[in-house]
């Protein structure tokens, strides 16, 4: 059983469209991170959120941590082909060094 | 840059043979992890280490063992490889970032067990 559920699993959109990826759990996390992975490479950290209700922006990407620290969302505005990749959420629990990953969202942005 | 090196990057082996994957870091981080990545499962933790000779199991540890005799090296061993262990293996280290601990990953080791 996956501790973190991500949706959708696959997403194919046209360049310029907006999208939202969700990461949900019934468990509370001390922090939550979003990673992006390209084929043949390891995941790379995009952002970490720590406080319930926190919103962080990274250019066209907006990340939100749920008030209860159980869920998070990633919103991309005006998607570009360079946004194509696998997006993974991960929650930290315990001492903050135990990480649990979602199943990932594979995003394809068509030019 | 956490300076994480995984070796080998690619390996093809036969069922029943032993395999060891190596993870090397250059920045003295305490926590190191081995994950496997398979389609539809995301990243699943195999084992992790919180110091020299201090290791613990993750959610998919059966068939795997680890060792950490030096801070910089974390080895993952498959004593007798099976086809179900065909996967991409990632090593990671934990470090502080923006008020939390986050992971930095190596480039991965692709293992095929025939």
Coordinates of C-alpha atoms in Angstrom, one line a residue:
Chain A
X1 CA 0.0 0.0 0.0
X2 CA 1.4 3.4 -1.1
X3 CA 1.5 6.0 1.7
X4 CA 1.3 8.8 -0.8
X5 CA -1.1 8.7 -3.8
X6 CA -0.4 10.8 -6.8
X7 CA -2.8 11.8 -9.5
X8 CA -3.0 11.7 -12.4
X9 CA -0.5 9.0 -13.2
X10 CA -0.2 10.2 -16.8
X11 CA -0.8 13.6 -18.3
X12 CA -0.4 14.7 -21.9
X13 CA -1.2 18.3 -22.7
X14 CA -0.6 20.9 -25.3
X15 CA 2.0 23.6 -24.9
X16 CA 0.4 26.7 -23.1
X17 CA -2.1 24.7 -21.1
X18 CA -2.3 24.7 -17.3
X19 CA -2.2 21.6 -15.1
X20 CA -2.3 20.5 -11.5
X21 CA -0.8 17.3 -10.0
X22 CA -2.1 16.1 -6.6
X23 CA -0.3 14.2 -3.9
X24 CA -2.6 12.9 -1.1
X25 CA -2.2 10.8 2.1
X26 CA -4.0 10.0 5.3
X27 CA -0.7 10.5 7.2
X28 CA 0.9 13.7 8.5
X29 CA 4.3 14.6 7.2
X30 CA 6.9 16.9 8.7
X31 CA 7.7 18.2 5.2
X32 CA 6.9 17.4 1.7
X33 CA 9.1 17.7 -1.4
X34 CA 8.6 17.6 -5.1
X35 CA 11.2 16.1 -7.5
X36 CA 11.4 16.1 -11.2
X37 CA 13.1 13.2 -13.1
X38 CA 14.2 13.0 -16.7
X39 CA 14.8 9.7 -18.5
X40 CA 18.1 8.1 -17.5
X41 CA 18.7 10.4 -14.6
X42 CA 18.0 10.6 -10.9
X43 CA 15.2 12.7 -9.5
X44 CA 16.1 16.3 -8.8
X45 CA 14.6 18.4 -6.0
X46 CA 12.3 21.2 -7.1
X47 CA 11.0 22.4 -3.8
X48 CA 10.3 21.5 -0.2
X49 CA 7.4 22.8 1.9
X50 CA 7.3 22.6 5.6
X51 CA 4.5 24.6 7.1
X52 CA 0.8 23.7 6.7
X53 CA -0.9 26.0 4.2
X54 CA 2.5 27.0 2.7
X55 CA 2.6 28.1 -0.9
X56 CA 5.9 28.4 -2.9
X57 CA 6.4 29.6 -6.4
X58 CA 9.2 28.6 -8.7
X59 CA 8.7 30.6 -12.0
X60 CA 5.6 29.0 -13.6
X61 CA 5.3 26.3 -10.9
X62 CA 3.2 26.8 -7.7
X63 CA 3.4 24.3 -4.9
X64 CA 1.0 24.1 -2.0
X65 CA 1.2 22.1 1.3
X66 CA -2.2 21.3 2.8
X67 CA -3.2 22.9 6.1
X68 CA -3.1 19.5 7.8
X69 CA 0.2 18.6 6.2
X70 CA -1.3 15.5 4.6
X71 CA -1.4 16.6 1.0
X72 CA 0.2 18.8 -1.6
X73 CA -0.4 20.1 -5.1
X74 CA 1.8 21.2 -8.0
X75 CA 0.3 23.6 -10.5
X76 CA 2.1 24.5 -13.7
X77 CA 1.0 27.6 -15.7
X78 CA 1.4 27.7 -19.4
X79 CA 3.3 24.4 -19.7
X80 CA 6.2 24.2 -22.0
X81 CA 7.9 21.2 -23.7
X82 CA 10.8 21.6 -21.3
X83 CA 8.4 20.7 -18.4
X84 CA 8.1 17.2 -19.7
X85 CA 9.3 14.6 -17.2
X86 CA 8.3 12.5 -14.2
X87 CA 7.1 14.4 -11.2
X88 CA 7.4 12.8 -7.8
X89 CA 6.2 13.9 -4.4
X90 CA 7.9 12.7 -1.3
X91 CA 6.9 13.1 2.4
X92 CA 9.3 13.0 5.3
X93 CA 8.3 11.5 8.6
X94 CA 9.9 10.4 11.9
X95 CA 13.2 12.2 12.4
X96 CA 12.7 13.8 9.1
X97 CA 15.1 11.4 7.4
X98 CA 12.4 8.8 6.5
X99 CA 11.1 9.6 3.0
X100 CA 8.0 8.1 1.4
X101 CA 7.4 8.6 -2.3
X102 CA 4.3 8.8 -4.4
X103 CA 4.0 6.7 -7.6
X104 CA 4.8 9.7 -9.8
X105 CA 3.1 11.6 -12.6
X106 CA 4.5 11.3 -16.1
X107 CA 3.9 14.6 -17.9
X108 CA 4.2 15.1 -21.6
X109 CA 3.9 18.6 -23.1
X110 CA 3.3 18.6 -26.8
X111 CA 4.7 21.5 -28.8
Chain B
X1 CA 26.4 19.2 -5.6
X2 CA 26.5 16.3 -3.2
X3 CA 29.0 14.4 -5.3
X4 CA 27.2 11.0 -5.5
X5 CA 28.7 8.4 -7.8
X6 CA 27.0 5.0 -8.5
X7 CA 28.8 2.1 -10.1
X8 CA 28.3 0.2 -12.2
X9 CA 25.8 2.3 -14.2
X10 CA 24.6 -0.7 -16.2
X11 CA 24.9 -4.4 -15.5
X12 CA 23.4 -7.5 -17.0
X13 CA 23.7 -10.7 -15.0
X14 CA 22.2 -14.1 -14.7
X15 CA 19.8 -15.5 -12.2
X16 CA 21.5 -16.8 -9.1
X17 CA 24.7 -14.8 -9.4
X18 CA 25.7 -12.3 -6.7
X19 CA 25.7 -8.6 -7.5
X20 CA 27.1 -5.6 -5.7
X21 CA 26.2 -2.0 -6.4
X22 CA 28.3 0.8 -5.0
X23 CA 27.4 4.3 -3.9
X24 CA 30.1 6.8 -3.2
X25 CA 29.7 10.3 -1.7
X26 CA 32.3 13.0 -1.2
X27 CA 30.6 15.3 1.4
X28 CA 30.4 13.2 4.6
X29 CA 26.6 13.0 4.8
X30 CA 25.4 10.8 7.6
X31 CA 22.3 9.3 5.9
X32 CA 22.5 7.3 2.8
X33 CA 19.7 5.3 1.0
X34 CA 19.1 2.7 -1.6
X35 CA 15.9 2.8 -3.6
X36 CA 14.6 0.8 -6.5
X37 CA 12.4 2.3 -9.2
X38 CA 9.9 0.3 -11.2
X39 CA 7.0 1.4 -13.5
X40 CA 3.8 1.9 -11.5
X41 CA 5.6 1.8 -8.1
X42 CA 7.6 5.0 -7.9
X43 CA 10.6 4.8 -5.7
X44 CA 10.7 2.2 -3.0
X45 CA 13.2 2.1 -0.1
X46 CA 15.3 -1.0 0.1
X47 CA 17.7 -0.1 3.0
X48 CA 19.2 3.0 4.5
X49 CA 22.1 3.9 6.7
X50 CA 22.4 6.5 9.4
X51 CA 26.1 6.0 10.1
X52 CA 29.1 3.7 9.7
X53 CA 27.9 0.2 10.4
X54 CA 24.4 1.5 11.2
X55 CA 21.8 0.3 8.8
X56 CA 18.1 -0.4 8.7
X57 CA 15.5 -2.1 6.4
X58 CA 13.1 -0.3 4.1
X59 CA 9.9 -1.5 2.7
X60 CA 11.4 -3.9 0.1
X61 CA 14.5 -5.3 1.8
X62 CA 14.0 -9.0 1.1
X63 CA 16.8 -10.4 -1.0
X64 CA 19.1 -7.4 -0.4
X65 CA 21.8 -6.7 2.1
X66 CA 23.9 -3.6 2.6
X67 CA 27.1 -2.5 4.3
X68 CA 28.7 0.7 5.2
X69 CA 32.2 0.4 6.5
X70 CA 33.2 3.9 5.6
X71 CA 31.1 7.2 5.7
X72 CA 31.6 7.7 2.0
X73 CA 30.6 4.2 0.7
X74 CA 27.3 2.4 0.9
X75 CA 27.1 -1.0 -0.8
X76 CA 24.0 -2.9 -1.9
X77 CA 24.3 -6.6 -2.4
X78 CA 22.0 -9.1 -4.1
X79 CA 23.3 -12.4 -2.8
X80 CA 21.5 -14.4 -5.5
X81 CA 19.9 -12.2 -8.1
X82 CA 16.4 -13.0 -9.4
X83 CA 14.5 -11.7 -12.4
X84 CA 12.2 -9.8 -10.0
X85 CA 15.2 -7.7 -9.0
X86 CA 15.6 -6.3 -12.6
X87 CA 15.2 -2.6 -11.9
X88 CA 16.8 0.8 -11.7
X89 CA 18.6 1.3 -8.4
X90 CA 19.2 4.8 -7.0
X91 CA 21.4 5.8 -4.2
X92 CA 20.6 9.0 -2.3
X93 CA 21.9 11.1 0.6
X94 CA 19.9 13.3 3.0
X95 CA 20.8 16.9 3.7
X96 CA 19.2 20.0 5.1
X97 CA 17.5 22.4 2.7
X98 CA 15.0 25.2 3.5
X99 CA 14.2 24.0 7.0
X100 CA 13.8 20.3 6.1
X101 CA 15.8 17.3 5.1
X102 CA 15.7 16.5 1.4
X103 CA 17.3 13.9 -0.9
X104 CA 20.0 14.2 -3.5
X105 CA 20.2 11.2 -5.9
X106 CA 22.9 9.6 -7.9
X107 CA 22.4 8.9 -11.6
X108 CA 21.2 5.4 -11.1
X109 CA 22.3 1.8 -11.8
X110 CA 20.3 -0.2 -14.3
X111 CA 20.3 -3.9 -13.4
X112 CA 19.0 -6.6 -15.7
X113 CA 18.8 -10.2 -14.4
X114 CA 18.3 -12.8 -17.1

